[in-house]
Short mmCIF file of N, CA and C in Angstrom, two decimals:
data_model
loop_
_atom_site.label_atom_id
_atom_site.label_comp_id
_atom_site.label_asym_id
_atom_site.label_seq_id
_atom_site.Cartn_x
_atom_site.Cartn_y
_atom_site.Cartn_z
N UNK A 1 0.80 -1.19 0.00
CA UNK A 1 0.00 0.00 0.00
C UNK A 1 0.85 1.26 0.00
N UNK A 2 2.15 1.14 0.20
CA UNK A 2 2.98 2.33 0.21
C UNK A 2 3.34 2.81 -1.19
N UNK A 3 2.96 2.05 -2.23
CA UNK A 3 3.27 2.44 -3.60
C UNK A 3 2.22 3.38 -4.18
N UNK A 4 0.94 3.19 -3.81
CA UNK A 4 -0.15 4.00 -4.36
C UNK A 4 -1.42 3.71 -3.57
N UNK A 5 -2.50 4.42 -3.89
CA UNK A 5 -3.77 4.15 -3.22
C UNK A 5 -4.79 3.53 -4.16
N UNK A 6 -4.54 3.56 -5.45
CA UNK A 6 -5.43 2.93 -6.42
C UNK A 6 -4.63 2.05 -7.35
N UNK A 7 -5.23 0.91 -7.72
CA UNK A 7 -4.51 -0.11 -8.48
C UNK A 7 -5.41 -0.71 -9.54
N UNK A 8 -4.81 -1.35 -10.53
CA UNK A 8 -5.52 -2.16 -11.51
C UNK A 8 -4.94 -3.56 -11.43
N UNK A 9 -5.82 -4.56 -11.42
CA UNK A 9 -5.37 -5.94 -11.34
C UNK A 9 -6.11 -6.77 -12.38
N UNK A 10 -5.35 -7.54 -13.15
CA UNK A 10 -5.92 -8.48 -14.12
C UNK A 10 -5.33 -9.85 -13.80
N UNK A 11 -6.07 -10.66 -13.02
CA UNK A 11 -5.51 -11.97 -12.64
C UNK A 11 -5.37 -12.90 -13.83
N UNK A 12 -4.35 -13.76 -13.75
CA UNK A 12 -4.12 -14.78 -14.78
C UNK A 12 -4.24 -16.18 -14.18
N UNK A 13 -4.62 -16.24 -12.91
CA UNK A 13 -4.82 -17.51 -12.20
C UNK A 13 -5.57 -17.19 -10.91
N UNK A 14 -5.95 -18.23 -10.18
CA UNK A 14 -6.59 -18.00 -8.89
C UNK A 14 -5.61 -17.29 -7.96
N UNK A 15 -6.14 -16.55 -6.98
CA UNK A 15 -5.26 -15.84 -6.07
C UNK A 15 -6.02 -15.27 -4.90
N UNK A 16 -5.27 -14.67 -3.99
CA UNK A 16 -5.84 -14.08 -2.78
C UNK A 16 -5.72 -12.56 -2.83
N UNK A 17 -6.78 -11.89 -2.41
CA UNK A 17 -6.77 -10.43 -2.28
C UNK A 17 -6.02 -10.13 -0.98
N UNK A 18 -4.79 -9.66 -1.12
CA UNK A 18 -3.89 -9.45 0.02
C UNK A 18 -3.28 -8.06 -0.07
N UNK A 19 -3.23 -7.38 1.05
CA UNK A 19 -2.62 -6.05 1.12
C UNK A 19 -1.36 -6.14 1.97
N UNK A 20 -0.32 -5.41 1.58
CA UNK A 20 0.90 -5.33 2.37
C UNK A 20 1.17 -3.86 2.69
N UNK A 21 2.02 -3.63 3.68
CA UNK A 21 2.33 -2.27 4.12
C UNK A 21 1.05 -1.50 4.47
N UNK A 22 0.18 -2.14 5.23
CA UNK A 22 -1.12 -1.56 5.58
C UNK A 22 -0.91 -0.28 6.39
N UNK A 23 -1.50 0.82 5.90
CA UNK A 23 -1.33 2.13 6.50
C UNK A 23 -2.67 2.62 7.04
N UNK A 24 -2.74 2.95 8.31
CA UNK A 24 -3.98 3.39 8.93
C UNK A 24 -4.56 4.60 8.21
N UNK A 25 -5.85 4.54 7.93
CA UNK A 25 -6.56 5.64 7.29
C UNK A 25 -6.50 5.67 5.79
N UNK A 26 -5.71 4.81 5.17
CA UNK A 26 -5.61 4.81 3.72
C UNK A 26 -6.88 4.23 3.11
N UNK A 27 -7.29 4.80 2.01
CA UNK A 27 -8.42 4.27 1.25
C UNK A 27 -8.10 4.42 -0.23
N UNK A 28 -8.84 3.70 -1.04
CA UNK A 28 -8.59 3.79 -2.47
C UNK A 28 -9.47 2.80 -3.22
N UNK A 29 -9.05 2.54 -4.45
CA UNK A 29 -9.81 1.68 -5.34
C UNK A 29 -8.91 0.67 -6.03
N UNK A 30 -9.53 -0.45 -6.39
CA UNK A 30 -8.86 -1.45 -7.22
C UNK A 30 -9.80 -1.73 -8.38
N UNK A 31 -9.30 -1.57 -9.59
CA UNK A 31 -10.06 -1.98 -10.77
C UNK A 31 -9.66 -3.42 -11.04
N UNK A 32 -10.58 -4.34 -10.81
CA UNK A 32 -10.31 -5.77 -11.01
C UNK A 32 -10.92 -6.19 -12.33
N UNK A 33 -10.08 -6.61 -13.26
CA UNK A 33 -10.52 -7.08 -14.57
C UNK A 33 -10.31 -8.59 -14.59
N UNK A 34 -11.34 -9.32 -14.19
CA UNK A 34 -11.24 -10.78 -14.04
C UNK A 34 -11.90 -11.45 -15.24
N UNK A 35 -11.30 -11.30 -16.43
CA UNK A 35 -11.89 -11.84 -17.65
C UNK A 35 -11.95 -13.37 -17.66
N UNK A 36 -11.05 -14.00 -16.92
CA UNK A 36 -11.01 -15.46 -16.88
C UNK A 36 -11.93 -16.08 -15.85
N UNK A 37 -12.57 -15.26 -15.01
CA UNK A 37 -13.42 -15.80 -13.96
C UNK A 37 -12.64 -16.62 -12.94
N UNK A 38 -11.42 -16.16 -12.64
CA UNK A 38 -10.58 -16.88 -11.68
C UNK A 38 -11.10 -16.70 -10.26
N UNK A 39 -11.01 -17.75 -9.47
CA UNK A 39 -11.45 -17.70 -8.07
C UNK A 39 -10.53 -16.78 -7.27
N UNK A 40 -11.15 -15.92 -6.47
CA UNK A 40 -10.41 -14.99 -5.63
C UNK A 40 -10.77 -15.30 -4.18
N UNK A 41 -9.76 -15.41 -3.33
CA UNK A 41 -9.96 -15.57 -1.89
C UNK A 41 -9.47 -14.29 -1.21
N UNK A 42 -9.65 -14.23 0.10
CA UNK A 42 -9.22 -13.04 0.85
C UNK A 42 -8.27 -13.45 1.96
N UNK A 43 -7.21 -12.67 2.14
CA UNK A 43 -6.29 -12.89 3.26
C UNK A 43 -7.04 -12.64 4.56
N UNK A 44 -6.50 -13.12 5.67
CA UNK A 44 -7.15 -12.98 6.97
C UNK A 44 -7.36 -11.52 7.36
N UNK A 45 -6.50 -10.63 6.89
CA UNK A 45 -6.64 -9.21 7.23
C UNK A 45 -7.48 -8.44 6.22
N UNK A 46 -7.99 -9.12 5.20
CA UNK A 46 -8.86 -8.50 4.21
C UNK A 46 -10.29 -8.88 4.56
N UNK A 47 -11.09 -7.90 4.97
CA UNK A 47 -12.44 -8.15 5.45
C UNK A 47 -13.45 -7.81 4.36
N UNK A 48 -14.31 -8.79 4.04
CA UNK A 48 -15.27 -8.63 2.94
C UNK A 48 -16.64 -9.14 3.36
N UNK A 49 -17.67 -8.71 2.64
CA UNK A 49 -19.02 -9.17 2.89
C UNK A 49 -19.24 -10.60 2.42
N UNK A 50 -20.40 -11.15 2.76
CA UNK A 50 -20.67 -12.57 2.51
C UNK A 50 -20.72 -12.94 1.03
N UNK A 51 -21.05 -12.03 0.14
CA UNK A 51 -21.14 -12.36 -1.29
C UNK A 51 -19.98 -11.79 -2.11
N UNK A 52 -19.09 -11.07 -1.45
CA UNK A 52 -18.00 -10.37 -2.14
C UNK A 52 -17.16 -11.30 -3.00
N UNK A 53 -16.66 -12.38 -2.43
CA UNK A 53 -15.74 -13.27 -3.16
C UNK A 53 -16.42 -13.97 -4.32
N UNK A 54 -17.66 -14.39 -4.13
CA UNK A 54 -18.40 -15.03 -5.24
C UNK A 54 -18.61 -14.03 -6.37
N UNK A 55 -18.89 -12.79 -6.01
CA UNK A 55 -19.12 -11.76 -7.03
C UNK A 55 -17.87 -11.53 -7.86
N UNK A 56 -16.75 -11.25 -7.21
CA UNK A 56 -15.54 -10.89 -7.98
C UNK A 56 -14.84 -12.10 -8.60
N UNK A 57 -15.27 -13.31 -8.24
CA UNK A 57 -14.71 -14.52 -8.86
C UNK A 57 -15.43 -14.87 -10.15
N UNK A 58 -16.51 -14.17 -10.44
CA UNK A 58 -17.25 -14.35 -11.69
C UNK A 58 -16.60 -13.45 -12.75
N UNK A 59 -16.49 -13.96 -13.97
CA UNK A 59 -15.86 -13.18 -15.04
C UNK A 59 -16.52 -11.81 -15.17
N UNK A 60 -15.69 -10.77 -15.22
CA UNK A 60 -16.20 -9.42 -15.36
C UNK A 60 -15.19 -8.40 -14.86
N UNK A 61 -15.61 -7.14 -14.90
CA UNK A 61 -14.80 -6.03 -14.41
C UNK A 61 -15.51 -5.43 -13.21
N UNK A 62 -14.77 -5.20 -12.12
CA UNK A 62 -15.33 -4.74 -10.86
C UNK A 62 -14.51 -3.58 -10.31
N UNK A 63 -15.19 -2.67 -9.63
CA UNK A 63 -14.50 -1.61 -8.91
C UNK A 63 -14.60 -1.93 -7.42
N UNK A 64 -13.45 -2.17 -6.82
CA UNK A 64 -13.37 -2.51 -5.39
C UNK A 64 -12.90 -1.26 -4.64
N UNK A 65 -13.63 -0.88 -3.61
CA UNK A 65 -13.17 0.21 -2.76
C UNK A 65 -12.68 -0.39 -1.45
N UNK A 66 -11.72 0.28 -0.83
CA UNK A 66 -11.18 -0.25 0.42
C UNK A 66 -10.83 0.88 1.39
N UNK A 67 -10.81 0.54 2.67
CA UNK A 67 -10.39 1.44 3.75
C UNK A 67 -9.66 0.58 4.77
N UNK A 68 -8.60 1.11 5.36
CA UNK A 68 -7.85 0.36 6.36
C UNK A 68 -7.80 1.09 7.70
N UNK A 69 -7.84 0.32 8.77
CA UNK A 69 -7.70 0.87 10.12
C UNK A 69 -6.28 0.66 10.66
N UNK A 70 -5.39 0.21 9.80
CA UNK A 70 -4.01 -0.03 10.20
C UNK A 70 -3.72 -1.50 10.48
N UNK A 71 -4.76 -2.28 10.72
CA UNK A 71 -4.61 -3.71 10.96
C UNK A 71 -5.32 -4.52 9.88
N UNK A 72 -6.56 -4.14 9.59
CA UNK A 72 -7.38 -4.83 8.60
C UNK A 72 -7.73 -3.88 7.45
N UNK A 73 -8.06 -4.48 6.30
CA UNK A 73 -8.50 -3.71 5.15
C UNK A 73 -9.93 -4.16 4.84
N UNK A 74 -10.84 -3.19 4.82
CA UNK A 74 -12.27 -3.46 4.62
C UNK A 74 -12.62 -3.12 3.18
N UNK A 75 -13.24 -4.09 2.47
CA UNK A 75 -13.47 -3.94 1.04
C UNK A 75 -14.95 -4.11 0.69
N UNK A 76 -15.37 -3.35 -0.32
CA UNK A 76 -16.67 -3.54 -0.95
C UNK A 76 -16.45 -3.56 -2.46
N UNK A 77 -17.38 -4.17 -3.19
CA UNK A 77 -17.22 -4.26 -4.64
C UNK A 77 -18.50 -3.87 -5.36
N UNK A 78 -18.33 -3.30 -6.53
CA UNK A 78 -19.47 -3.01 -7.39
C UNK A 78 -19.96 -4.33 -8.00
N UNK A 79 -21.08 -4.28 -8.65
CA UNK A 79 -21.48 -5.38 -9.51
C UNK A 79 -20.61 -5.34 -10.76
N UNK A 80 -20.78 -6.29 -11.64
CA UNK A 80 -20.01 -6.32 -12.87
C UNK A 80 -20.30 -5.06 -13.69
N UNK A 81 -19.25 -4.42 -14.17
CA UNK A 81 -19.37 -3.20 -14.96
C UNK A 81 -19.28 -3.52 -16.44
N UNK A 82 -20.05 -2.82 -17.23
CA UNK A 82 -19.99 -3.07 -18.68
C UNK A 82 -19.73 -1.79 -19.42
#
């Protein structure tokens, strides 16, 4: 998280949504372009709602917003964008 506050990610395989260098008070966006419909999991410090992972693991483009309290990163996601 010390590199920027907004990112673009295009997975090429399954993976985990993981944040490093977590900075208290930081917020931003991730543009997730999951054209392959790869399964996405969340690290223990990445907090998401009950349908979040199923949503972003479906093929599509999503805008993920996040906020951190210095320990955990709280994320929400849009529906698939067209």
